[in-house]
PDB file of C-alpha atoms and ligand atoms in Angstrom:
ATOM      1  CA  UNK E   1      76.079 102.419  78.194  1.00 42.00           C
ATOM      2  CA  UNK E   2      78.972 100.007  78.228  1.00 44.00           C
ATOM      3  CA  UNK E   3      80.076  96.727  79.761  1.00 48.00           C
ATOM      4  CA  UNK E   4      79.605  93.165  78.530  1.00 50.00           C
ATOM      5  CA  UNK E   5      76.020  91.974  78.857  1.00 49.00           C
ATOM      6  CA  UNK E   6      74.907  95.308  80.354  1.00 53.00           C
ATOM      7  CA  UNK E   7      71.975  97.116  78.710  1.00 61.00           C
ATOM      8  CA  UNK E   8      70.516 100.562  79.452  1.00 66.00           C
ATOM      9  CA  UNK E   9      67.842 100.523  82.205  1.00 72.00           C
ATOM     10  CA  UNK E  10      64.210 101.180  81.189  1.00 68.00           C
ATOM     11  CA  UNK E  11      63.653 103.348  84.303  1.00 77.00           C
ATOM     12  CA  UNK E  12      66.092 105.795  85.898  1.00 88.00           C
ATOM     13  CA  UNK E  13      68.162 104.264  88.699  1.00 93.00           C
ATOM     14  CA  UNK E  14      68.778 106.199  91.904  1.00 98.00           C
ATOM     15  CA  UNK E  15      72.495 105.943  92.744  1.00 98.00           C
ATOM     16  CA  UNK E  16      72.414 108.367  95.677  1.00 98.00           C
ATOM     17  CA  UNK E  17      73.676 107.408  99.110  1.00 98.00           C
ATOM     18  CA  UNK E  18      73.758 108.970 102.578  1.00 98.00           C
ATOM     19  CA  UNK E  19      76.636 108.698 105.022  1.00 98.00           C
ATOM     20  CA  UNK E  20      75.232 110.391 108.112  1.00 96.00           C
ATOM     21  CA  UNK E  21      74.527 113.987 107.035  1.00 97.00           C
ATOM     22  CA  UNK E  22      76.670 113.577 103.934  1.00 97.00           C
ATOM     23  CA  UNK E  23      74.588 113.104 100.766  1.00 98.00           C
ATOM     24  CA  UNK E  24      76.442 111.711  97.772  1.00 98.00           C
ATOM     25  CA  UNK E  25      75.134 111.548  94.198  1.00 98.00           C
ATOM     26  CA  UNK E  26      76.612 108.064  93.842  1.00 98.00           C
ATOM     27  CA  UNK E  27      78.617 105.651  96.028  1.00 98.00           C
ATOM     28  CA  UNK E  28      81.975 105.816  94.205  1.00 98.00           C
ATOM     29  CA  UNK E  29      85.025 107.660  95.573  1.00 98.00           C
ATOM     30  CA  UNK E  30      88.796 107.181  95.468  1.00 98.00           C
ATOM     31  CA  UNK E  31      90.661 105.610  98.360  1.00 98.00           C
ATOM     32  CA  UNK E  32      92.816 108.144 100.175  1.00 97.00           C
ATOM     33  CA  UNK E  33      96.187 108.714  98.557  1.00 93.00           C
ATOM     34  CA  UNK E  34      95.355 106.973  95.296  1.00 92.00           C
ATOM     35  CA  UNK E  35      94.063 109.861  93.240  1.00 88.00           C
ATOM     36  CA  UNK E  36      95.262 113.460  93.274  1.00 88.00           C
ATOM     37  CA  UNK E  37      93.756 116.657  91.845  1.00 91.00           C
ATOM     38  CA  UNK E  38      96.265 116.578  88.962  1.00 89.00           C
ATOM     39  CA  UNK E  39      94.224 113.751  87.394  1.00 86.00           C
ATOM     40  CA  UNK E  40      91.274 116.102  86.917  1.00 85.00           C
ATOM     41  CA  UNK E  41      92.769 117.039  83.549  1.00 86.00           C
ATOM     42  CA  UNK E  42      92.189 113.454  82.403  1.00 87.00           C
ATOM     43  CA  UNK E  43      89.173 112.282  84.392  1.00 92.00           C
ATOM     44  CA  UNK E  44      85.750 113.961  84.909  1.00 95.00           C
ATOM     45  CA  UNK E  45      86.143 113.823  88.669  1.00 95.00           C
ATOM     46  CA  UNK E  46      82.954 115.857  89.296  1.00 96.00           C
ATOM     47  CA  UNK E  47      81.000 112.699  88.333  1.00 97.00           C
ATOM     48  CA  UNK E  48      82.258 110.862  91.436  1.00 97.00           C
ATOM     49  CA  UNK E  49      80.258 110.676  94.636  1.00 98.00           C
ATOM     50  CA  UNK E  50      83.143 112.302  96.526  1.00 98.00           C
ATOM     51  CA  UNK E  51      86.902 112.672  96.524  1.00 97.00           C
ATOM     52  CA  UNK E  52      89.086 111.657  99.458  1.00 98.00           C
ATOM     53  CA  UNK E  53      92.356 113.499 100.003  1.00 97.00           C
ATOM     54  CA  UNK E  54      95.765 112.075 100.841  1.00 96.00           C
ATOM     55  CA  UNK E  55      96.057 111.806 104.623  1.00 97.00           C
ATOM     56  CA  UNK E  56      97.193 115.056 106.242  1.00 97.00           C
ATOM     57  CA  UNK E  57      99.355 115.260 109.351  1.00 97.00           C
ATOM     58  CA  UNK E  58      99.974 118.233 111.637  1.00 97.00           C
ATOM     59  CA  UNK E  59     103.589 118.662 110.501  1.00 96.00           C
ATOM     60  CA  UNK E  60     105.256 118.235 107.117  1.00 96.00           C
ATOM     61  CA  UNK E  61     106.751 114.764 106.645  1.00 95.00           C
ATOM     62  CA  UNK E  62     108.752 113.287 103.773  1.00 95.00           C
ATOM     63  CA  UNK E  63     107.255 109.768 103.747  1.00 94.00           C
ATOM     64  CA  UNK E  64     109.251 106.535 103.614  1.00 95.00           C
ATOM     65  CA  UNK E  65     112.457 105.886 101.700  1.00 94.00           C
ATOM     66  CA  UNK E  66     112.472 104.082  98.317  1.00 96.00           C
ATOM     67  CA  UNK E  67     111.313 101.660  97.144  1.00 96.00           C
ATOM     68  CA  UNK E  68     107.792 102.681  98.009  1.00 96.00           C
ATOM     69  CA  UNK E  69     105.793 100.524  95.587  1.00 96.00           C
ATOM     70  CA  UNK E  70     106.036  96.967  94.322  1.00 94.00           C
ATOM     71  CA  UNK E  71     103.884  94.591  92.315  1.00 94.00           C
ATOM     72  CA  UNK E  72     102.628  91.363  93.806  1.00 94.00           C
ATOM     73  CA  UNK E  73     100.468  88.610  92.275  1.00 95.00           C
ATOM     74  CA  UNK E  74      97.094  90.302  91.655  1.00 96.00           C
ATOM     75  CA  UNK E  75      98.031  93.154  93.914  1.00 97.00           C
ATOM     76  CA  UNK E  76     100.277  96.015  94.856  1.00 97.00           C
ATOM     77  CA  UNK E  77     102.448  96.457  97.927  1.00 97.00           C
ATOM     78  CA  UNK E  78     103.039 100.033  99.057  1.00 96.00           C
ATOM     79  CA  UNK E  79     105.007 101.688 101.772  1.00 95.00           C
ATOM     80  CA  UNK E  80     104.614 105.325 100.879  1.00 95.00           C
ATOM     81  CA  UNK E  81     104.567 106.475 104.497  1.00 92.00           C
ATOM     82  CA  UNK E  82     102.136 109.358 103.991  1.00 93.00           C
ATOM     83  CA  UNK E  83     104.230 112.284 102.807  1.00 94.00           C
ATOM     84  CA  UNK E  84     102.399 115.433 103.903  1.00 93.00           C
ATOM     85  CA  UNK E  85     102.877 119.184 103.607  1.00 95.00           C
ATOM     86  CA  UNK E  86     101.454 119.444 107.114  1.00 98.00           C
ATOM     87  CA  UNK E  87      98.003 120.802 107.801  1.00 98.00           C
ATOM     88  CA  UNK E  88      98.840 124.468 107.095  1.00 97.00           C
ATOM     89  CA  UNK E  89     100.399 123.724 103.702  1.00 97.00           C
ATOM     90  CA  UNK E  90      97.529 121.352 102.964  1.00 97.00           C
ATOM     91  CA  UNK E  91      94.886 123.988 103.749  1.00 97.00           C
ATOM     92  CA  UNK E  92      96.717 126.597 101.644  1.00 97.00           C
ATOM     93  CA  UNK E  93      97.699 124.498  98.593  1.00 95.00           C
ATOM     94  CA  UNK E  94      96.141 121.030  98.385  1.00 96.00           C
ATOM     95  CA  UNK E  95      92.637 121.599  99.719  1.00 97.00           C
ATOM     96  CA  UNK E  96      91.755 124.385  97.222  1.00 97.00           C
ATOM     97  CA  UNK E  97      92.899 122.082  94.385  1.00 96.00           C
ATOM     98  CA  UNK E  98      90.647 119.303  95.669  1.00 96.00           C
ATOM     99  CA  UNK E  99      87.759 121.766  96.058  1.00 96.00           C
ATOM    100  CA  UNK E 100      88.060 122.798  92.401  1.00 95.00           C
ATOM    101  CA  UNK E 101      87.300 119.192  91.347  1.00 94.00           C
ATOM    102  CA  UNK E 102      83.561 119.779  91.851  1.00 94.00           C
ATOM    103  CA  UNK E 103      82.827 116.738  94.063  1.00 97.00           C
ATOM    104  CA  UNK E 104      82.363 116.760  97.857  1.00 98.00           C
ATOM    105  CA  UNK E 105      85.791 116.671  99.533  1.00 98.00           C
ATOM    106  CA  UNK E 106      86.476 114.221 102.354  1.00 98.00           C
ATOM    107  CA  UNK E 107      89.717 115.128 104.144  1.00 98.00           C
ATOM    108  CA  UNK E 108      91.731 112.175 105.421  1.00 98.00           C
ATOM    109  CA  UNK E 109      93.234 113.026 108.809  1.00 97.00           C
ATOM    110  CA  UNK E 110      96.250 111.223 110.286  1.00 96.00           C
ATOM    111  CA  UNK E 111      98.428 111.360 113.359  1.00 94.00           C
ATOM    112  CA  UNK E 112     101.297 109.687 115.153  1.00 92.00           C
ATOM    113  CA  UNK E 113      99.556 110.302 118.472  1.00 92.00           C
ATOM    114  CA  UNK E 114      95.952 110.730 119.567  1.00 93.00           C
ATOM    115  CA  UNK E 115      96.505 114.451 120.120  1.00 95.00           C
ATOM    116  CA  UNK E 116      97.847 114.947 116.599  1.00 95.00           C
ATOM    117  CA  UNK E 117      94.530 113.803 115.066  1.00 97.00           C
ATOM    118  CA  UNK E 118      92.722 116.345 117.233  1.00 97.00           C
ATOM    119  CA  UNK E 119      95.125 119.131 116.345  1.00 98.00           C
ATOM    120  CA  UNK E 120      94.739 118.529 112.608  1.00 98.00           C
ATOM    121  CA  UNK E 121      90.952 118.519 113.008  1.00 98.00           C
ATOM    122  CA  UNK E 122      91.066 121.828 114.904  1.00 98.00           C
ATOM    123  CA  UNK E 123      93.266 123.396 112.203  1.00 98.00           C
ATOM    124  CA  UNK E 124      90.804 122.261 109.517  1.00 98.00           C
ATOM    125  CA  UNK E 125      87.818 123.788 111.304  1.00 94.00           C
ATOM    126  CA  UNK E 126      87.856 127.032 109.309  1.00 91.00           C
ATOM    127  CA  UNK E 127      88.198 125.334 105.920  1.00 97.00           C
ATOM    128  CA  UNK E 128      85.653 124.090 103.391  1.00 96.00           C
ATOM    129  CA  UNK E 129      85.249 120.279 103.403  1.00 98.00           C
ATOM    130  CA  UNK E 130      82.271 117.919 103.347  1.00 98.00           C
ATOM    131  CA  UNK E 131      83.556 115.296 105.785  1.00 98.00           C
ATOM    132  CA  UNK E 132      86.604 113.935 107.568  1.00 98.00           C
ATOM    133  CA  UNK E 133      87.949 110.403 107.267  1.00 98.00           C
ATOM    134  CA  UNK E 134      90.090 109.470 110.270  1.00 97.00           C
ATOM    135  CA  UNK E 135      92.919 107.214 109.074  1.00 97.00           C
ATOM    136  CA  UNK E 136      93.742 104.975 112.023  1.00 95.00           C
ATOM    137  CA  UNK E 137      95.040 102.187 109.808  1.00 93.00           C
ATOM    138  CA  UNK E 138      98.076 103.143 107.708  1.00 91.00           C
ATOM    139  CA  UNK E 139     100.362 100.086 107.940  1.00 90.00           C
ATOM    140  CA  UNK E 140     103.460 102.072 106.971  1.00 87.00           C
ATOM    141  CA  UNK E 141     104.106 104.426 109.868  1.00 88.00           C
ATOM    142  CA  UNK E 142     105.881 101.899 112.054  1.00 76.00           C
ATOM    143  CA  UNK E 143     108.184  99.075 111.088  1.00 63.00           C
ATOM    144  CA  UNK E 144     106.196  95.851 111.047  1.00 64.00           C
ATOM    145  CA  UNK E 145     102.891  97.425 110.045  1.00 64.00           C
ATOM    146  CA  UNK E 146     101.482  97.932 113.539  1.00 68.00           C
ATOM    147  CA  UNK E 147      98.743 100.562 113.509  1.00 76.00           C
ATOM    148  CA  UNK E 148      96.904 102.532 116.150  1.00 85.00           C
ATOM    149  CA  UNK E 149      93.766 100.999 114.599  1.00 85.00           C
ATOM    150  CA  UNK E 150      94.537  97.620 116.177  1.00 86.00           C
ATOM    151  CA  UNK E 151      93.932  99.185 119.601  1.00 91.00           C
ATOM    152  CA  UNK E 152      90.158  99.487 119.981  1.00 94.00           C
ATOM    153  CA  UNK E 153      90.462 101.836 122.968  1.00 94.00           C
ATOM    154  CA  UNK E 154      92.687 104.179 120.955  1.00 94.00           C
ATOM    155  CA  UNK E 155      90.211 104.137 118.042  1.00 95.00           C
ATOM    156  CA  UNK E 156      87.428 105.157 120.418  1.00 97.00           C
ATOM    157  CA  UNK E 157      89.458 108.010 121.959  1.00 96.00           C
ATOM    158  CA  UNK E 158      90.766 109.346 118.647  1.00 97.00           C
ATOM    159  CA  UNK E 159      87.330 109.332 117.017  1.00 97.00           C
ATOM    160  CA  UNK E 160      85.567 110.886 120.013  1.00 98.00           C
ATOM    161  CA  UNK E 161      88.159 113.676 120.040  1.00 98.00           C
ATOM    162  CA  UNK E 162      87.796 114.324 116.310  1.00 98.00           C
ATOM    163  CA  UNK E 163      83.979 114.295 116.468  1.00 98.00           C
ATOM    164  CA  UNK E 164      84.097 116.822 119.322  1.00 98.00           C
ATOM    165  CA  UNK E 165      86.228 119.196 117.213  1.00 98.00           C
ATOM    166  CA  UNK E 166      84.310 119.252 113.904  1.00 98.00           C
ATOM    167  CA  UNK E 167      80.833 119.950 112.538  1.00 97.00           C
ATOM    168  CA  UNK E 168      81.158 117.655 109.527  1.00 98.00           C
ATOM    169  CA  UNK E 169      80.426 113.897 109.409  1.00 98.00           C
ATOM    170  CA  UNK E 170      83.358 111.716 110.467  1.00 98.00           C
ATOM    171  CA  UNK E 171      84.260 108.479 108.700  1.00 98.00           C
ATOM    172  CA  UNK E 172      86.824 106.137 110.247  1.00 98.00           C
ATOM    173  CA  UNK E 173      89.117 104.049 108.042  1.00 97.00           C
ATOM    174  CA  UNK E 174      89.693 100.806 109.910  1.00 97.00           C
ATOM    175  CA  UNK E 175      92.594  98.406 109.906  1.00 94.00           C
ATOM    176  CA  UNK E 176      91.998  94.988 108.318  1.00 94.00           C
ATOM    177  CA  UNK E 177      92.883  93.397 111.633  1.00 81.00           C
ATOM    178  CA  UNK E 178      90.664  90.336 111.435  1.00 74.00           C
ATOM    179  CA  UNK E 179      90.430  89.907 115.172  1.00 84.00           C
ATOM    180  CA  UNK E 180      89.172  93.397 116.010  1.00 87.00           C
ATOM    181  CA  UNK E 181      87.148  94.634 113.046  1.00 95.00           C
ATOM    182  CA  UNK E 182      83.732  94.362 114.696  1.00 95.00           C
ATOM    183  CA  UNK E 183      84.948  95.771 118.026  1.00 96.00           C
ATOM    184  CA  UNK E 184      86.731  98.617 116.223  1.00 96.00           C
ATOM    185  CA  UNK E 185      83.663  99.385 114.085  1.00 97.00           C
ATOM    186  CA  UNK E 186      81.465  99.445 117.186  1.00 98.00           C
ATOM    187  CA  UNK E 187      83.934 101.693 119.020  1.00 97.00           C
ATOM    188  CA  UNK E 188      83.910 104.115 116.085  1.00 98.00           C
ATOM    189  CA  UNK E 189      80.111 104.186 116.071  1.00 98.00           C
ATOM    190  CA  UNK E 190      79.892 104.698 119.831  1.00 98.00           C
ATOM    191  CA  UNK E 191      82.404 107.546 119.560  1.00 98.00           C
ATOM    192  CA  UNK E 192      80.131 109.350 117.096  1.00 98.00           C
ATOM    193  CA  UNK E 193      81.381 108.277 113.655  1.00 98.00           C
ATOM    194  CA  UNK E 194      78.951 108.686 110.751  1.00 98.00           C
ATOM    195  CA  UNK E 195      80.453 105.721 108.854  1.00 98.00           C
ATOM    196  CA  UNK E 196      83.359 103.283 108.881  1.00 98.00           C
ATOM    197  CA  UNK E 197      85.577 102.542 105.892  1.00 98.00           C
ATOM    198  CA  UNK E 198      86.557  98.868 105.688  1.00 98.00           C
ATOM    199  CA  UNK E 199      89.420  98.498 105.095  1.00 97.00           C
ATOM    200  CA  UNK E 200      92.967  99.786 104.596  1.00 96.00           C
ATOM    201  CA  UNK E 201      95.678  97.635 102.964  1.00 97.00           C
ATOM    202  CA  UNK E 202      96.863  94.410 104.627  1.00 96.00           C
ATOM    203  CA  UNK E 203     100.357  94.418 106.177  1.00 94.00           C
ATOM    204  CA  UNK E 204     102.649  92.374 103.920  1.00 95.00           C
ATOM    205  CA  UNK E 205     106.285  91.752 103.046  1.00 96.00           C
ATOM    206  CA  UNK E 206     108.221  91.277  99.794  1.00 96.00           C
ATOM    207  CA  UNK E 207     111.673  89.694  99.943  1.00 97.00           C
ATOM    208  CA  UNK E 208     114.613  89.687  97.495  1.00 96.00           C
ATOM    209  CA  UNK E 209     116.573  86.504  98.320  1.00 97.00           C
ATOM    210  CA  UNK E 210     119.520  87.656  96.190  1.00 98.00           C
ATOM    211  CA  UNK E 211     120.206  90.582  98.518  1.00 97.00           C
ATOM    212  CA  UNK E 212     118.615  89.056 101.636  1.00 98.00           C
ATOM    213  CA  UNK E 213     116.693  92.299 101.909  1.00 97.00           C
ATOM    214  CA  UNK E 214     113.082  93.399 101.898  1.00 96.00           C
ATOM    215  CA  UNK E 215     112.256  94.974  98.533  1.00 96.00           C
ATOM    216  CA  UNK E 216     110.457  97.956 100.094  1.00 97.00           C
ATOM    217  CA  UNK E 217     112.558 100.647 101.746  1.00 95.00           C
ATOM    218  CA  UNK E 218     110.530 100.526 104.957  1.00 93.00           C
ATOM    219  CA  UNK E 219     110.614  96.727 105.148  1.00 94.00           C
ATOM    220  CA  UNK E 220     106.921  95.844 105.330  1.00 94.00           C
ATOM    221  CA  UNK E 221     104.139  97.447 103.289  1.00 95.00           C
ATOM    222  CA  UNK E 222     100.397  97.338 102.670  1.00 96.00           C
ATOM    223  CA  UNK E 223      98.924  94.860 100.181  1.00 97.00           C
ATOM    224  CA  UNK E 224      96.008  96.105  98.069  1.00 98.00           C
ATOM    225  CA  UNK E 225      94.267  95.194  94.802  1.00 98.00           C
ATOM    226  CA  UNK E 226      92.281  92.148  93.615  1.00 98.00           C
ATOM    227  CA  UNK E 227      94.338  89.817  95.842  1.00 98.00           C
ATOM    228  CA  UNK E 228      92.610  91.202  98.951  1.00 98.00           C
ATOM    229  CA  UNK E 229      89.045  91.501  97.595  1.00 98.00           C
ATOM    230  CA  UNK E 230      87.612  88.349  99.244  1.00 98.00           C
ATOM    231  CA  UNK E 231      89.286  89.291 102.544  1.00 98.00           C
ATOM    232  CA  UNK E 232      87.882  92.836 102.397  1.00 98.00           C
ATOM    233  CA  UNK E 233      84.422  91.555 101.445  1.00 98.00           C
ATOM    234  CA  UNK E 234      84.386  89.324 104.493  1.00 98.00           C
ATOM    235  CA  UNK E 235      85.447  92.227 106.735  1.00 98.00           C
ATOM    236  CA  UNK E 236      82.776  94.505 105.255  1.00 98.00           C
ATOM    237  CA  UNK E 237      80.160  91.858 105.888  1.00 98.00           C
ATOM    238  CA  UNK E 238      81.429  91.360 109.455  1.00 97.00           C
ATOM    239  CA  UNK E 239      81.561  95.110 110.213  1.00 98.00           C
ATOM    240  CA  UNK E 240      78.101  95.659 108.733  1.00 98.00           C
ATOM    241  CA  UNK E 241      76.709  93.079 111.198  1.00 97.00           C
ATOM    242  CA  UNK E 242      78.348  94.942 114.083  1.00 98.00           C
ATOM    243  CA  UNK E 243      77.127  98.517 113.484  1.00 98.00           C
ATOM    244  CA  UNK E 244      74.069 100.473 112.361  1.00 98.00           C
ATOM    245  CA  UNK E 245      76.084 103.268 110.692  1.00 98.00           C
ATOM    246  CA  UNK E 246      76.995 102.839 106.995  1.00 98.00           C
ATOM    247  CA  UNK E 247      80.081 100.904 105.936  1.00 98.00           C
ATOM    248  CA  UNK E 248      82.225 102.148 103.043  1.00 99.00           C
ATOM    249  CA  UNK E 249      83.812  99.146 101.329  1.00 98.00           C
ATOM    250  CA  UNK E 250      87.389  99.228 100.078  1.00 98.00           C
ATOM    251  CA  UNK E 251      89.701  96.489  98.852  1.00 98.00           C
ATOM    252  CA  UNK E 252      90.391  95.332  95.312  1.00 98.00           C
ATOM    253  CA  UNK E 253      87.392  96.956  93.627  1.00 98.00           C
ATOM    254  CA  UNK E 254      87.967  97.326  89.875  1.00 98.00           C
ATOM    255  CA  UNK E 255      84.556  96.904  88.177  1.00 98.00           C
ATOM    256  CA  UNK E 256      80.889  97.821  88.634  1.00 98.00           C
ATOM    257  CA  UNK E 257      80.253  94.167  89.448  1.00 98.00           C
ATOM    258  CA  UNK E 258      82.804  94.385  92.280  1.00 98.00           C
ATOM    259  CA  UNK E 259      80.877  97.403  93.609  1.00 98.00           C
ATOM    260  CA  UNK E 260      77.654  95.376  93.605  1.00 98.00           C
ATOM    261  CA  UNK E 261      79.421  92.580  95.512  1.00 98.00           C
ATOM    262  CA  UNK E 262      80.464  95.033  98.243  1.00 99.00           C
ATOM    263  CA  UNK E 263      76.957  96.543  98.444  1.00 98.00           C
ATOM    264  CA  UNK E 264      75.344  93.120  98.815  1.00 98.00           C
ATOM    265  CA  UNK E 265      77.911  92.261 101.528  1.00 98.00           C
ATOM    266  CA  UNK E 266      76.811  95.363 103.476  1.00 98.00           C
ATOM    267  CA  UNK E 267      78.665  98.409 102.109  1.00 99.00           C
ATOM    268  CA  UNK E 268      76.681 101.577 101.343  1.00 98.00           C
ATOM    269  CA  UNK E 269      79.485 103.177  99.315  1.00 98.00           C
ATOM    270  CA  UNK E 270      82.894 102.158  97.997  1.00 99.00           C
ATOM    271  CA  UNK E 271      86.438 103.428  97.634  1.00 98.00           C
ATOM    272  CA  UNK E 272      88.679 102.500  94.719  1.00 98.00           C
ATOM    273  CA  UNK E 273      92.461 102.656  94.956  1.00 97.00           C
ATOM    274  CA  UNK E 274      94.825 100.245  93.227  1.00 97.00           C
ATOM    275  CA  UNK E 275      92.719  99.923  90.055  1.00 97.00           C
ATOM    276  CA  UNK E 276      93.087 103.669  89.391  1.00 95.00           C
ATOM    277  CA  UNK E 277      96.883 103.332  89.014  1.00 93.00           C
ATOM    278  CA  UNK E 278      96.462 101.130  85.936  1.00 93.00           C
ATOM    279  CA  UNK E 279      93.241 102.766  84.689  1.00 94.00           C
ATOM    280  CA  UNK E 280      92.669 106.331  85.944  1.00 92.00           C
ATOM    281  CA  UNK E 281      89.218 106.340  84.278  1.00 95.00           C
ATOM    282  CA  UNK E 282      87.998 103.281  86.144  1.00 97.00           C
ATOM    283  CA  UNK E 283      85.927 105.155  88.743  1.00 97.00           C
ATOM    284  CA  UNK E 284      83.939 107.260  86.272  1.00 97.00           C
ATOM    285  CA  UNK E 285      83.465 104.205  84.012  1.00 98.00           C
ATOM    286  CA  UNK E 286      81.983 102.374  86.991  1.00 98.00           C
ATOM    287  CA  UNK E 287      79.635 105.296  87.791  1.00 98.00           C
ATOM    288  CA  UNK E 288      78.456 105.161  84.156  1.00 97.00           C
ATOM    289  CA  UNK E 289      77.880 101.402  84.284  1.00 98.00           C
ATOM    290  CA  UNK E 290      76.104 101.218  87.646  1.00 98.00           C
ATOM    291  CA  UNK E 291      72.552 102.099  86.457  1.00 97.00           C
ATOM    292  CA  UNK E 292      72.482  99.297  83.890  1.00 97.00           C
ATOM    293  CA  UNK E 293      73.960  96.848  86.370  1.00 97.00           C
ATOM    294  CA  UNK E 294      71.390  97.849  89.012  1.00 97.00           C
ATOM    295  CA  UNK E 295      68.591  97.328  86.508  1.00 96.00           C
ATOM    296  CA  UNK E 296      69.974  93.893  85.624  1.00 96.00           C
ATOM    297  CA  UNK E 297      70.035  93.046  89.340  1.00 97.00           C
ATOM    298  CA  UNK E 298      66.388  94.125  89.620  1.00 97.00           C
ATOM    299  CA  UNK E 299      66.680  97.323  91.689  1.00 97.00           C
ATOM    300  CA  UNK E 300      65.817 100.940  90.872  1.00 96.00           C
ATOM    301  CA  UNK E 301      67.681 102.272  93.927  1.00 97.00           C
ATOM    302  CA  UNK E 302      71.250 101.105  94.376  1.00 97.00           C
ATOM    303  CA  UNK E 303      70.769 101.190  98.157  1.00 98.00           C
ATOM    304  CA  UNK E 304      68.255  98.334  97.781  1.00 98.00           C
ATOM    305  CA  UNK E 305      71.246  96.042  97.256  1.00 98.00           C
ATOM    306  CA  UNK E 306      72.915  97.022 100.553  1.00 98.00           C
ATOM    307  CA  UNK E 307      73.220  94.150 103.034  1.00 98.00           C
ATOM    308  CA  UNK E 308      71.088  91.713 101.030  1.00 98.00           C
ATOM    309  CA  UNK E 309      73.566  88.846 101.355  1.00 98.00           C
ATOM    310  CA  UNK E 310      72.189  85.509 102.492  1.00 97.00           C
ATOM    311  CA  UNK E 311      73.884  82.155 102.986  1.00 95.00           C
TER     312      UNK E 311
HETATM  313  C1  SIN Z 401     100.948 105.278 102.802  1.00 69.02           C
HETATM  314  O1  SIN Z 401     101.089 106.459 102.461  1.00 69.02           O
HETATM  315  O2  SIN Z 401     101.880 104.636 103.293  1.00 69.02           O
HETATM  316  C2  SIN Z 401      99.619 104.569 102.618  1.00 69.02           C
HETATM  317  C3  SIN Z 401      98.520 105.275 103.303  1.00 69.02           C
HETATM  318  C4  SIN Z 401      97.613 104.366 104.066  1.00 69.02           C
HETATM  319  O3  SIN Z 401      97.659 103.143 103.902  1.00 69.02           O
HETATM  320  O4  SIN Z 401      96.832 104.864 104.882  1.00 69.02           O
END
């Protein structure tokens, strides 16, 4: 067992978590787009609670022009623009590679219109996957970072349509729009979602004064990493007050202690993104460290931490 000040627990700790009908051995999974099947040669991915795929669209798309990534103080700014093989190529090539990883596969579904989400879901119906995560919050599909996820009515319609077209639990990855997070979370729940993921990256901008240009090819991008952790924690806490379905926390998580912070704030599970770029092993290290941390925090079931925040 590793980690400063962390000792092995005297009794086994139950790390399991339920997201609707989806049972996970532990609460740790990658954020969509941050971890591909190729990393299975380096990382024992089967030890994760689940894997989440890159978002898939109906048609093939190239993604945004370079530069797509940039560093920021304590964070990363991306404008990848969701390159996709399209749902047929995904089902033929990518999905089998994810399935071979040995962890439950959550397929991230995207769209440029409400109907595109539904079409992708229909095309996935004959394939093997444990759940769907509806990505209504990519900040990089439009200039300026406007997402469909800022429109609560659209979130409700998209999710209801996806739920009607699949038998697997549906998670909804929400935009970090501070003004609408509780309304959007409630709309997702009312439309039949099994869980909400809070949250995607925050729309941001990096500027090169020498050239008078934005440093990212698409102009704006999404900020992620430790810089957004307090913002994401607050949104998780706010969303968890608004719904009875589980919240999956996402935003700047890099250690087992960060995971515990999100659980106490109201998350039942977590997604890890930016930290995996610097340290691909970070997720499995965290899974290894969680039992000792839980014991130190006085719980034998990790879920006993969920939503225990007081002021
Ligand atoms: C991207 O590919 O631009 C990021 C994906 C996302 O934020 O949903």
